[in-house]
Structure formats: structure tokens, C-alpha cells
mmCIF file with all atom_site columns, C-alpha atoms and ligand atoms in Angstrom:
data_model
loop_
_atom_site.group_PDB
_atom_site.id
_atom_site.type_symbol
_atom_site.label_atom_id
_atom_site.label_alt_id
_atom_site.label_comp_id
_atom_site.label_asym_id
_atom_site.label_entity_id
_atom_site.label_seq_id
_atom_site.pdbx_PDB_ins_code
_atom_site.Cartn_x
_atom_site.Cartn_y
_atom_site.Cartn_z
_atom_site.occupancy
_atom_site.B_iso_or_equiv
_atom_site.pdbx_formal_charge
_atom_site.auth_seq_id
_atom_site.auth_comp_id
_atom_site.auth_asym_id
_atom_site.auth_atom_id
_atom_site.pdbx_PDB_model_num
ATOM   1   C  CA  . LEU Z 1 1   ? 34.126 -43.944 3.876  1.00 87.00 ? 1   LEU Z CA  1
ATOM   2   C  CA  . VAL Z 1 2   ? 35.750 -41.435 6.205  1.00 96.00 ? 2   VAL Z CA  1
ATOM   3   C  CA  . PRO Z 1 3   ? 33.173 -39.041 7.635  1.00 98.00 ? 3   PRO Z CA  1
ATOM   4   C  CA  . LYS Z 1 4   ? 33.630 -35.310 7.224  1.00 98.00 ? 4   LYS Z CA  1
ATOM   5   C  CA  . VAL Z 1 5   ? 33.444 -32.561 9.804  1.00 98.00 ? 5   VAL Z CA  1
ATOM   6   C  CA  . ILE Z 1 6   ? 32.865 -28.957 8.808  1.00 98.00 ? 6   ILE Z CA  1
ATOM   7   C  CA  . TYR Z 1 7   ? 34.161 -26.384 11.280 1.00 98.00 ? 7   TYR Z CA  1
ATOM   8   C  CA  . VAL Z 1 8   ? 32.619 -22.934 10.922 1.00 98.00 ? 8   VAL Z CA  1
ATOM   9   C  CA  . HIS Z 1 9   ? 34.538 -20.019 12.390 1.00 98.00 ? 9   HIS Z CA  1
ATOM   10  C  CA  . PRO Z 1 10  ? 32.833 -16.969 13.931 1.00 98.00 ? 10  PRO Z CA  1
ATOM   11  C  CA  . ASP Z 1 11  ? 33.587 -15.019 10.716 1.00 98.00 ? 11  ASP Z CA  1
ATOM   12  C  CA  . ALA Z 1 12  ? 31.723 -17.769 8.764  1.00 98.00 ? 12  ALA Z CA  1
ATOM   13  C  CA  . THR Z 1 13  ? 34.824 -19.242 7.114  1.00 98.00 ? 13  THR Z CA  1
ATOM   14  C  CA  . ARG Z 1 14  ? 34.651 -23.019 6.896  1.00 98.00 ? 14  ARG Z CA  1
ATOM   15  C  CA  . GLU Z 1 15  ? 37.282 -25.709 7.205  1.00 98.00 ? 15  GLU Z CA  1
ATOM   16  C  CA  . GLU Z 1 16  ? 36.527 -29.311 6.310  1.00 98.00 ? 16  GLU Z CA  1
ATOM   17  C  CA  . LEU Z 1 17  ? 38.345 -32.355 7.636  1.00 98.00 ? 17  LEU Z CA  1
ATOM   18  C  CA  . ASP Z 1 18  ? 38.043 -36.093 7.108  1.00 98.00 ? 18  ASP Z CA  1
ATOM   19  C  CA  . VAL Z 1 19  ? 37.804 -37.535 10.605 1.00 98.00 ? 19  VAL Z CA  1
ATOM   20  C  CA  . ASP Z 1 20  ? 38.107 -41.253 11.251 1.00 98.00 ? 20  ASP Z CA  1
ATOM   21  C  CA  . VAL Z 1 21  ? 35.361 -43.050 13.117 1.00 98.00 ? 21  VAL Z CA  1
ATOM   22  C  CA  . GLY Z 1 22  ? 36.436 -43.203 16.751 1.00 98.00 ? 22  GLY Z CA  1
ATOM   23  C  CA  . THR Z 1 23  ? 38.304 -39.882 16.627 1.00 98.00 ? 23  THR Z CA  1
ATOM   24  C  CA  . SER Z 1 24  ? 36.691 -36.914 18.345 1.00 98.00 ? 24  SER Z CA  1
ATOM   25  C  CA  . VAL Z 1 25  ? 35.827 -33.604 16.700 1.00 98.00 ? 25  VAL Z CA  1
ATOM   26  C  CA  . MET Z 1 26  ? 38.238 -32.024 19.206 1.00 98.00 ? 26  MET Z CA  1
ATOM   27  C  CA  . GLN Z 1 27  ? 41.152 -34.391 18.480 1.00 98.00 ? 27  GLN Z CA  1
ATOM   28  C  CA  . ALA Z 1 28  ? 40.883 -33.768 14.747 1.00 98.00 ? 28  ALA Z CA  1
ATOM   29  C  CA  . ALA Z 1 29  ? 40.775 -29.999 15.244 1.00 98.00 ? 29  ALA Z CA  1
ATOM   30  C  CA  . ILE Z 1 30  ? 43.884 -30.025 17.441 1.00 98.00 ? 30  ILE Z CA  1
ATOM   31  C  CA  . ALA Z 1 31  ? 45.752 -32.309 15.039 1.00 98.00 ? 31  ALA Z CA  1
ATOM   32  C  CA  . HIS Z 1 32  ? 45.024 -29.919 12.154 1.00 98.00 ? 32  HIS Z CA  1
ATOM   33  C  CA  . ASP Z 1 33  ? 45.529 -26.629 13.986 1.00 97.00 ? 33  ASP Z CA  1
ATOM   34  C  CA  . ILE Z 1 34  ? 41.937 -25.505 13.638 1.00 97.00 ? 34  ILE Z CA  1
ATOM   35  C  CA  . ASP Z 1 35  ? 41.739 -22.217 15.530 1.00 96.00 ? 35  ASP Z CA  1
ATOM   36  C  CA  . GLY Z 1 36  ? 38.942 -21.942 18.034 1.00 96.00 ? 36  GLY Z CA  1
ATOM   37  C  CA  . ILE Z 1 37  ? 39.236 -25.219 19.908 1.00 98.00 ? 37  ILE Z CA  1
ATOM   38  C  CA  . VAL Z 1 38  ? 41.643 -25.080 22.843 1.00 98.00 ? 38  VAL Z CA  1
ATOM   39  C  CA  . ALA Z 1 39  ? 41.037 -28.338 24.726 1.00 98.00 ? 39  ALA Z CA  1
ATOM   40  C  CA  . GLU Z 1 40  ? 43.131 -27.482 27.785 1.00 98.00 ? 40  GLU Z CA  1
ATOM   41  C  CA  . CYS Z 1 41  ? 42.292 -30.728 29.576 1.00 98.00 ? 41  CYS Z CA  1
ATOM   42  C  CA  . GLY Z 1 42  ? 43.021 -32.992 26.640 1.00 98.00 ? 42  GLY Z CA  1
ATOM   43  C  CA  . GLY Z 1 43  ? 39.542 -34.465 26.431 1.00 98.00 ? 43  GLY Z CA  1
ATOM   44  C  CA  . ASN Z 1 44  ? 38.729 -35.301 30.039 1.00 97.00 ? 44  ASN Z CA  1
ATOM   45  C  CA  . MET Z 1 45  ? 35.584 -33.145 30.388 1.00 97.00 ? 45  MET Z CA  1
ATOM   46  C  CA  . MET Z 1 46  ? 37.406 -30.865 32.813 1.00 97.00 ? 46  MET Z CA  1
ATOM   47  C  CA  . CYS Z 1 47  ? 37.908 -27.609 30.915 1.00 97.00 ? 47  CYS Z CA  1
ATOM   48  C  CA  . ALA Z 1 48  ? 35.010 -26.666 28.592 1.00 98.00 ? 48  ALA Z CA  1
ATOM   49  C  CA  . THR Z 1 49  ? 37.496 -25.020 26.196 1.00 98.00 ? 49  THR Z CA  1
ATOM   50  C  CA  . CYS Z 1 50  ? 36.438 -27.394 23.426 1.00 98.00 ? 50  CYS Z CA  1
ATOM   51  C  CA  . HIS Z 1 51  ? 32.907 -25.967 23.300 1.00 98.00 ? 51  HIS Z CA  1
ATOM   52  C  CA  . VAL Z 1 52  ? 31.102 -26.066 19.941 1.00 98.00 ? 52  VAL Z CA  1
ATOM   53  C  CA  . TYR Z 1 53  ? 27.590 -25.425 18.666 1.00 98.00 ? 53  TYR Z CA  1
ATOM   54  C  CA  . VAL Z 1 54  ? 26.353 -28.407 16.647 1.00 98.00 ? 54  VAL Z CA  1
ATOM   55  C  CA  . ASP Z 1 55  ? 24.111 -27.776 13.642 1.00 98.00 ? 55  ASP Z CA  1
ATOM   56  C  CA  . SER Z 1 56  ? 20.754 -29.045 14.833 1.00 96.00 ? 56  SER Z CA  1
ATOM   57  C  CA  . ASP Z 1 57  ? 20.334 -31.364 11.820 1.00 96.00 ? 57  ASP Z CA  1
ATOM   58  C  CA  . TYR Z 1 58  ? 23.172 -33.492 13.208 1.00 97.00 ? 58  TYR Z CA  1
ATOM   59  C  CA  . LEU Z 1 59  ? 22.462 -33.447 16.924 1.00 97.00 ? 59  LEU Z CA  1
ATOM   60  C  CA  . ALA Z 1 60  ? 20.446 -36.666 16.792 1.00 97.00 ? 60  ALA Z CA  1
ATOM   61  C  CA  . HIS Z 1 61  ? 23.458 -38.537 15.393 1.00 98.00 ? 61  HIS Z CA  1
ATOM   62  C  CA  . THR Z 1 62  ? 25.891 -37.418 18.071 1.00 98.00 ? 62  THR Z CA  1
ATOM   63  C  CA  . PRO Z 1 63  ? 26.813 -39.578 21.068 1.00 98.00 ? 63  PRO Z CA  1
ATOM   64  C  CA  . GLU Z 1 64  ? 24.504 -39.203 24.027 1.00 98.00 ? 64  GLU Z CA  1
ATOM   65  C  CA  . MET Z 1 65  ? 25.545 -36.542 26.512 1.00 98.00 ? 65  MET Z CA  1
ATOM   66  C  CA  . LYS Z 1 66  ? 26.997 -37.844 29.762 1.00 97.00 ? 66  LYS Z CA  1
ATOM   67  C  CA  . PRO Z 1 67  ? 26.150 -36.096 33.050 1.00 98.00 ? 67  PRO Z CA  1
ATOM   68  C  CA  . GLU Z 1 68  ? 29.767 -34.902 33.386 1.00 98.00 ? 68  GLU Z CA  1
ATOM   69  C  CA  . GLU Z 1 69  ? 29.564 -33.171 30.014 1.00 98.00 ? 69  GLU Z CA  1
ATOM   70  C  CA  . ASP Z 1 70  ? 26.254 -31.598 30.940 1.00 98.00 ? 70  ASP Z CA  1
ATOM   71  C  CA  . GLU Z 1 71  ? 27.787 -30.183 34.129 1.00 98.00 ? 71  GLU Z CA  1
ATOM   72  C  CA  . MET Z 1 72  ? 30.924 -28.897 32.421 1.00 98.00 ? 72  MET Z CA  1
ATOM   73  C  CA  . LEU Z 1 73  ? 28.864 -27.110 29.768 1.00 98.00 ? 73  LEU Z CA  1
ATOM   74  C  CA  . GLU Z 1 74  ? 27.792 -24.709 32.528 1.00 98.00 ? 74  GLU Z CA  1
ATOM   75  C  CA  . PHE Z 1 75  ? 31.367 -23.331 32.500 1.00 98.00 ? 75  PHE Z CA  1
ATOM   76  C  CA  . THR Z 1 76  ? 31.755 -22.340 28.859 1.00 98.00 ? 76  THR Z CA  1
ATOM   77  C  CA  . VAL Z 1 77  ? 33.017 -18.799 28.215 1.00 98.00 ? 77  VAL Z CA  1
ATOM   78  C  CA  . CYS Z 1 78  ? 30.458 -18.176 25.474 1.00 98.00 ? 78  CYS Z CA  1
ATOM   79  C  CA  . PRO Z 1 79  ? 26.814 -18.786 26.347 1.00 98.00 ? 79  PRO Z CA  1
ATOM   80  C  CA  . ARG Z 1 80  ? 25.558 -22.339 26.458 1.00 98.00 ? 80  ARG Z CA  1
ATOM   81  C  CA  . GLU Z 1 81  ? 22.828 -22.998 23.908 1.00 98.00 ? 81  GLU Z CA  1
ATOM   82  C  CA  . SER Z 1 82  ? 20.574 -25.998 23.373 1.00 98.00 ? 82  SER Z CA  1
ATOM   83  C  CA  . ASN Z 1 83  ? 23.010 -27.256 20.716 1.00 98.00 ? 83  ASN Z CA  1
ATOM   84  C  CA  . SER Z 1 84  ? 26.162 -26.763 22.804 1.00 98.00 ? 84  SER Z CA  1
ATOM   85  C  CA  . ARG Z 1 85  ? 28.483 -29.753 23.163 1.00 98.00 ? 85  ARG Z CA  1
ATOM   86  C  CA  . LEU Z 1 86  ? 32.013 -30.472 24.273 1.00 98.00 ? 86  LEU Z CA  1
ATOM   87  C  CA  . SER Z 1 87  ? 33.765 -31.474 21.071 1.00 98.00 ? 87  SER Z CA  1
ATOM   88  C  CA  . CYS Z 1 88  ? 35.980 -33.929 22.963 1.00 98.00 ? 88  CYS Z CA  1
ATOM   89  C  CA  . GLN Z 1 89  ? 32.824 -35.975 23.524 1.00 98.00 ? 89  GLN Z CA  1
ATOM   90  C  CA  . LEU Z 1 90  ? 31.797 -35.887 19.859 1.00 98.00 ? 90  LEU Z CA  1
ATOM   91  C  CA  . VAL Z 1 91  ? 33.451 -39.143 18.865 1.00 98.00 ? 91  VAL Z CA  1
ATOM   92  C  CA  . MET Z 1 92  ? 32.799 -39.736 15.206 1.00 98.00 ? 92  MET Z CA  1
ATOM   93  C  CA  . ASN Z 1 93  ? 30.413 -42.409 14.008 1.00 98.00 ? 93  ASN Z CA  1
ATOM   94  C  CA  . PRO Z 1 94  ? 29.328 -42.953 10.381 1.00 97.00 ? 94  PRO Z CA  1
ATOM   95  C  CA  . GLY Z 1 95  ? 26.005 -41.175 10.971 1.00 97.00 ? 95  GLY Z CA  1
ATOM   96  C  CA  . MET Z 1 96  ? 27.851 -37.970 11.792 1.00 98.00 ? 96  MET Z CA  1
ATOM   97  C  CA  . ASP Z 1 97  ? 29.245 -37.620 8.253  1.00 98.00 ? 97  ASP Z CA  1
ATOM   98  C  CA  . GLY Z 1 98  ? 28.972 -33.988 7.191  1.00 98.00 ? 98  GLY Z CA  1
ATOM   99  C  CA  . ILE Z 1 99  ? 28.415 -32.666 10.698 1.00 98.00 ? 99  ILE Z CA  1
ATOM   100 C  CA  . VAL Z 1 100 ? 28.655 -28.893 10.939 1.00 98.00 ? 100 VAL Z CA  1
ATOM   101 C  CA  . VAL Z 1 101 ? 30.071 -27.450 14.158 1.00 98.00 ? 101 VAL Z CA  1
ATOM   102 C  CA  . CYS Z 1 102 ? 30.199 -23.718 14.803 1.00 98.00 ? 102 CYS Z CA  1
ATOM   103 C  CA  . LEU Z 1 103 ? 33.078 -22.433 16.892 1.00 98.00 ? 103 LEU Z CA  1
ATOM   104 C  CA  . PRO Z 1 104 ? 32.322 -19.918 19.627 1.00 98.00 ? 104 PRO Z CA  1
ATOM   105 C  CA  . ASP Z 1 105 ? 33.872 -16.443 19.660 1.00 98.00 ? 105 ASP Z CA  1
ATOM   106 C  CA  . GLU Z 1 106 ? 36.192 -17.432 22.491 1.00 97.00 ? 106 GLU Z CA  1
ATOM   107 C  CA  . GLN Z 1 107 ? 37.054 -20.420 24.655 1.00 98.00 ? 107 GLN Z CA  1
ATOM   108 C  CA  . THR Z 1 108 ? 39.095 -18.945 27.491 1.00 95.00 ? 108 THR Z CA  1
HETATM 109 S  S1  . LIG P 2 .   ? 38.929 -30.951 26.005 1.00 95.45 ? 1   LIG P S1  1
HETATM 110 FE FE1 . LIG P 2 .   ? 38.522 -30.332 28.034 1.00 95.45 ? 1   LIG P FE1 1
HETATM 111 S  S2  . LIG P 2 .   ? 36.403 -30.640 28.213 1.00 95.45 ? 1   LIG P S2  1
HETATM 112 FE FE2 . LIG P 2 .   ? 36.806 -31.191 26.175 1.00 95.45 ? 1   LIG P FE2 1
#
């Protein structure tokens, strides 16, 4: 089974991708030209332009936040919320199947 990710744009349109376990929510978005994820640093926790808001039902299944991610989330363009994550750190695992991530209004 390949887990699914649902990307929700600010205008509420949804795009769904099958994302292999071990691939990040950011990598899949870039590979499929999903607007709204920029990922300037290529996944190194140095840009915060891959910011997403994770539907709270799925937060418990996401990888634990590292201190570097926590620090970088202070530099997002749109406000940080309790469900904010860097999508480059959301590496898919089977428990994340169906995860809904909302894209912020802007990243840069
Ligand atoms: S891609 Fe730069 S912090 Fe995620």
C-alpha cells in the first residue's frame, strides 16, 4: 500500500498524491509541481519555505520534531500554529496514510 497525502490549497482545492514510504511530503510536492511548497533549501531545515499546517488528526503519526525544525519554524512567512511543520521533515510512514496538509497563503 502506498500512503496518500492530500494537499489543501488556500482556496480549499485539494490535490492527492500517492507518496512512497520514506519520501517526504515536500519531495512529493516538488516532484508533482504542487503550488505552495517552495523548499528553497532542498530539505535541510534551513529555509522554512516548505511550511504546512497538518490536520490535527494526523499529527500523532508524524515523525517527531527535531530541535532544528522547531527553531526554523520561527521563520515562516505565515504565522506558526500548533500544527505547523516543515514538510521536508514529514517523511512518510504507513501510519500517515491519508494525511491532510494545508498550504499557507505564502512561503516567501
Ligand atoms: S525545504 Fe527548506 S526547511 Fe524544508
